[in-house]
Short mmCIF file of C-alpha atoms in Angstrom, two decimals:
data_model
loop_
_atom_site.label_atom_id
_atom_site.label_comp_id
_atom_site.label_asym_id
_atom_site.label_seq_id
_atom_site.Cartn_x
_atom_site.Cartn_y
_atom_site.Cartn_z
CA UNK A 1 -3.83 -9.97 -17.01
CA UNK A 2 -1.63 -7.75 -14.89
CA UNK A 3 -0.40 -9.84 -11.98
CA UNK A 4 2.08 -9.83 -9.12
CA UNK A 5 2.80 -13.04 -7.21
CA UNK A 6 4.96 -13.03 -4.09
CA UNK A 7 6.80 -16.03 -2.70
CA UNK A 8 9.54 -16.88 -0.24
CA UNK A 9 7.82 -16.17 3.05
CA UNK A 10 8.02 -18.50 6.02
CA UNK A 11 9.22 -18.96 9.57
CA UNK A 12 12.67 -17.64 10.43
CA UNK A 13 14.51 -17.20 13.71
CA UNK A 14 15.41 -13.77 15.07
CA UNK A 15 18.66 -12.61 13.50
CA UNK A 16 18.08 -14.77 10.46
CA UNK A 17 17.69 -13.93 6.79
CA UNK A 18 15.06 -14.47 4.13
CA UNK A 19 14.67 -13.51 0.47
CA UNK A 20 11.27 -12.64 -0.90
CA UNK A 21 10.45 -12.73 -4.61
CA UNK A 22 7.68 -11.13 -6.63
CA UNK A 23 6.97 -12.42 -10.13
CA UNK A 24 5.35 -9.88 -12.42
CA UNK A 25 3.35 -10.59 -15.58
CA UNK A 26 1.00 -8.87 -17.98
CA UNK A 27 2.82 -5.54 -18.21
CA UNK A 28 6.16 -4.02 -19.25
CA UNK A 29 7.91 -4.67 -15.94
CA UNK A 30 11.07 -2.68 -16.67
CA UNK A 31 9.02 0.48 -17.26
CA UNK A 32 7.53 0.49 -13.77
CA UNK A 33 8.83 1.48 -10.39
CA UNK A 34 8.14 -1.13 -7.73
CA UNK A 35 7.65 -1.20 -3.97
CA UNK A 36 7.36 -3.46 -0.97
CA UNK A 37 4.66 -2.76 1.63
CA UNK A 38 4.11 -4.82 4.77
CA UNK A 39 1.27 -5.37 7.20
CA UNK A 40 1.83 -6.77 10.69
CA UNK A 41 -0.96 -9.02 12.00
CA UNK A 42 -4.01 -6.92 12.83
CA UNK A 43 -2.18 -3.71 11.97
CA UNK A 44 -2.13 -1.15 9.17
CA UNK A 45 -0.02 -0.81 6.05
CA UNK A 46 3.63 0.22 6.17
CA UNK A 47 5.57 1.16 3.05
CA UNK A 48 9.12 -0.18 3.39
CA UNK A 49 11.01 0.02 0.10
CA UNK A 50 11.05 1.38 -3.47
CA UNK A 51 13.13 0.74 -6.57
CA UNK A 52 13.09 2.61 -9.85
CA UNK A 53 12.54 0.95 -13.20
CA UNK A 54 15.92 1.04 -14.87
CA UNK A 55 18.64 2.79 -12.87
CA UNK A 56 17.75 0.95 -9.64
CA UNK A 57 17.45 4.01 -7.48
CA UNK A 58 16.20 2.85 -4.09
CA UNK A 59 14.49 4.22 -0.99
CA UNK A 60 13.89 2.55 2.37
CA UNK A 61 11.84 3.17 5.48
CA UNK A 62 13.96 3.88 8.54
CA UNK A 63 12.58 0.72 10.15
CA UNK A 64 14.39 -1.51 7.61
CA UNK A 65 17.26 0.65 6.37
CA UNK A 66 20.58 -1.17 6.57
CA UNK A 67 18.88 -4.56 7.05
CA UNK A 68 16.73 -4.99 3.92
CA UNK A 69 17.81 -4.69 0.27
CA UNK A 70 15.44 -4.29 -2.64
CA UNK A 71 16.50 -5.37 -6.13
CA UNK A 72 15.02 -6.36 -9.46
CA UNK A 73 15.82 -8.45 -12.50
CA UNK A 74 14.03 -6.93 -15.48
CA UNK A 75 14.97 -9.86 -17.72
CA UNK A 76 13.17 -12.20 -15.32
CA UNK A 77 10.40 -9.64 -14.59
CA UNK A 78 11.01 -10.18 -10.90
CA UNK A 79 11.35 -8.05 -7.80
CA UNK A 80 13.22 -9.15 -4.69
CA UNK A 81 13.57 -8.21 -1.05
CA UNK A 82 16.60 -9.55 0.80
CA UNK A 83 15.92 -9.36 4.53
CA UNK A 84 18.61 -9.85 7.15
CA UNK A 85 18.99 -9.34 10.91
CA UNK A 86 15.30 -10.11 11.20
CA UNK A 87 13.41 -9.12 14.34
CA UNK A 88 10.09 -10.18 15.82
CA UNK A 89 8.63 -6.84 14.73
CA UNK A 90 9.33 -7.74 11.09
CA UNK A 91 6.58 -10.36 11.32
CA UNK A 92 4.06 -9.34 8.69
CA UNK A 93 2.46 -10.03 5.35
CA UNK A 94 4.74 -8.58 2.69
CA UNK A 95 3.14 -7.19 -0.47
CA UNK A 96 4.85 -6.14 -3.66
CA UNK A 97 3.11 -3.26 -5.39
CA UNK A 98 3.51 -1.46 -8.68
CA UNK A 99 3.71 2.31 -8.85
CA UNK A 100 1.10 3.70 -11.23
CA UNK A 101 3.47 5.95 -13.15
CA UNK A 102 6.73 7.86 -12.91
CA UNK A 103 6.92 10.74 -10.50
CA UNK A 104 4.41 11.22 -7.73
CA UNK A 105 1.92 8.40 -8.09
CA UNK A 106 0.14 5.78 -5.98
CA UNK A 107 0.36 1.99 -5.94
CA UNK A 108 -2.09 0.60 -8.46
CA UNK A 109 -1.37 -3.14 -8.60
CA UNK A 110 -0.74 -5.33 -5.55
CA UNK A 111 0.19 -8.96 -5.10
CA UNK A 112 -1.66 -11.28 -2.71
CA UNK A 113 1.17 -11.11 -0.15
CA UNK A 114 3.52 -13.57 1.49
CA UNK A 115 3.68 -14.12 5.25
CA UNK A 116 6.94 -13.77 7.16
CA UNK A 117 7.06 -14.92 10.77
CA UNK A 118 10.11 -14.14 12.88
CA UNK A 119 10.10 -16.31 15.97
CA UNK A 120 12.29 -18.73 17.88
CA UNK B 1 8.14 12.04 7.82
CA UNK B 2 4.56 13.03 7.06
CA UNK B 3 2.13 11.56 9.60
CA UNK B 4 -1.31 10.58 8.34
CA UNK B 5 -4.32 10.39 10.65
CA UNK B 6 -7.80 9.07 9.91
CA UNK B 7 -11.18 9.43 11.56
CA UNK B 8 -13.23 7.70 12.72
CA UNK B 9 -11.44 4.47 13.57
CA UNK B 10 -14.68 2.54 13.00
CA UNK B 11 -17.82 3.58 11.15
CA UNK B 12 -21.07 1.60 11.24
CA UNK B 13 -23.57 2.45 8.52
CA UNK B 14 -26.92 1.01 7.45
CA UNK B 15 -27.13 -0.44 3.92
CA UNK B 16 -28.01 2.27 1.44
CA UNK B 17 -26.67 5.07 3.61
CA UNK B 18 -23.66 7.28 2.90
CA UNK B 19 -20.32 6.97 4.68
CA UNK B 20 -17.84 9.83 4.95
CA UNK B 21 -14.24 9.11 5.99
CA UNK B 22 -11.66 11.74 6.87
CA UNK B 23 -7.89 11.85 6.49
CA UNK B 24 -5.39 14.49 7.56
CA UNK B 25 -1.71 14.98 6.72
CA UNK B 26 0.75 16.59 9.15
CA UNK B 27 2.21 18.58 6.25
CA UNK B 28 0.87 19.82 2.93
CA UNK B 29 0.78 17.00 0.40
CA UNK B 30 -0.97 18.96 -2.36
CA UNK B 31 -3.29 16.49 -4.10
CA UNK B 32 -0.85 13.60 -3.85
CA UNK B 33 -3.24 11.52 -1.79
CA UNK B 34 -4.66 8.07 -2.47
CA UNK B 35 -7.35 5.92 -0.89
CA UNK B 36 -7.19 2.13 -0.74
CA UNK B 37 -9.81 -0.46 0.18
CA UNK B 38 -8.78 -3.64 1.94
CA UNK B 39 -11.48 -6.27 2.28
CA UNK B 40 -11.00 -9.03 4.88
CA UNK B 41 -8.27 -11.44 3.83
CA UNK B 42 -7.46 -9.53 0.66
CA UNK B 43 -4.71 -7.26 -0.60
CA UNK B 44 -5.34 -3.52 -0.72
CA UNK B 45 -6.99 -2.09 -3.84
CA UNK B 46 -6.47 1.43 -5.18
CA UNK B 47 -9.73 3.38 -5.17
CA UNK B 48 -8.80 7.05 -5.54
CA UNK B 49 -5.64 8.92 -6.49
CA UNK B 50 -4.85 12.58 -6.97
CA UNK B 51 -7.25 13.09 -4.04
CA UNK B 52 -10.32 12.86 -6.28
CA UNK B 53 -9.67 10.70 -9.38
CA UNK B 54 -11.20 7.24 -9.36
CA UNK B 55 -8.87 4.43 -10.39
CA UNK B 56 -9.89 2.38 -13.45
CA UNK B 57 -12.85 0.13 -12.75
CA UNK B 58 -13.84 1.84 -9.50
CA UNK B 59 -17.58 2.62 -9.37
CA UNK B 60 -18.86 6.16 -9.11
CA UNK B 61 -20.21 5.46 -5.61
CA UNK B 62 -16.68 6.20 -4.37
CA UNK B 63 -15.66 9.86 -4.43
CA UNK B 64 -12.70 11.72 -2.98
CA UNK B 65 -12.13 15.34 -2.11
CA UNK B 66 -9.81 17.79 -0.43
CA UNK B 67 -6.29 19.07 -0.95
CA UNK B 68 -3.39 20.33 1.11
CA UNK B 69 -3.79 18.57 4.44
CA UNK B 70 -7.46 17.61 4.69
CA UNK B 71 -9.15 14.91 2.62
CA UNK B 72 -12.38 12.93 2.52
CA UNK B 73 -13.61 9.70 0.99
CA UNK B 74 -17.35 9.34 0.51
CA UNK B 75 -19.06 6.04 -0.18
CA UNK B 76 -22.61 6.55 -1.31
CA UNK B 77 -25.28 3.89 -0.89
CA UNK B 78 -23.20 1.50 1.19
CA UNK B 79 -23.56 -2.20 0.43
CA UNK B 80 -22.30 -5.33 2.17
CA UNK B 81 -19.39 -5.66 -0.27
CA UNK B 82 -18.10 -2.29 0.97
CA UNK B 83 -17.27 -3.83 4.36
CA UNK B 84 -13.53 -3.16 4.53
CA UNK B 85 -10.77 -1.08 6.02
CA UNK B 86 -10.02 2.10 4.10
CA UNK B 87 -6.54 3.60 4.16
CA UNK B 88 -5.33 6.96 2.93
CA UNK B 89 -1.74 7.36 1.74
CA UNK B 90 0.34 10.37 0.85
CA UNK B 91 2.81 10.03 -2.02
CA UNK B 92 4.06 13.61 -1.98
CA UNK B 93 7.37 12.81 -0.31
CA UNK B 94 9.42 9.86 0.95
CA UNK B 95 8.64 7.85 2.91
CA UNK B 96 5.20 7.33 1.45
CA UNK B 97 3.04 7.01 4.57
CA UNK B 98 -0.33 5.45 5.23
CA UNK B 99 -2.99 6.43 7.71
CA UNK B 100 -4.06 3.92 10.39
CA UNK B 101 -7.25 3.09 8.52
CA UNK B 102 -11.02 3.39 9.03
CA UNK B 103 -12.96 0.17 9.41
CA UNK B 104 -16.38 0.37 7.77
CA UNK B 105 -19.04 -1.94 9.15
CA UNK B 106 -22.40 -2.47 7.53
CA UNK B 107 -25.17 -2.61 10.18
#
């Protein structure tokens, strides 16, 4: 079964840091480009970061650029999101999502999400 | 950045009726447009990609259309399990952007 499982969410103070993980199983992880998408409480979806399969090319939304870092460990079939200088507006459920194929393609597999709350 | 808009914000439909959702892109995105369903308390699920191709396992009651900047999602014969928020997303250029969503209520 193709599966993505996020972990690492929790309560963090403004200005703090947190590292999210996403464990992948059931597919050839290194062959797929991966993404993080977040959803603030009661709000819509916001794509925030992308990483390629092998050469680790990355893209970021302006809202997180310079504060968040996406990475992956293909040997451990895991995706990560290092978040620093966290703000209240970063409070959201964070989803990892697989890109369907190379090139222009949608997100076809999603994890269940992990909640991050930034508050003092 | 390409801005996505959706209409209506909320759509209430009787069981068995058809629902038509609209999505517009601020720039041409060709057919690089996807639709996702998000049921309450669940993660999003890919329904349609390439503007009109159903994702694996998605029933034929869901159909997509359009290209360029205007797109539609049609749900035929609405049932209670279709109660959800539906998002469109363009993946033609970075950043990949989502619309604000259409909430579908079953009367």
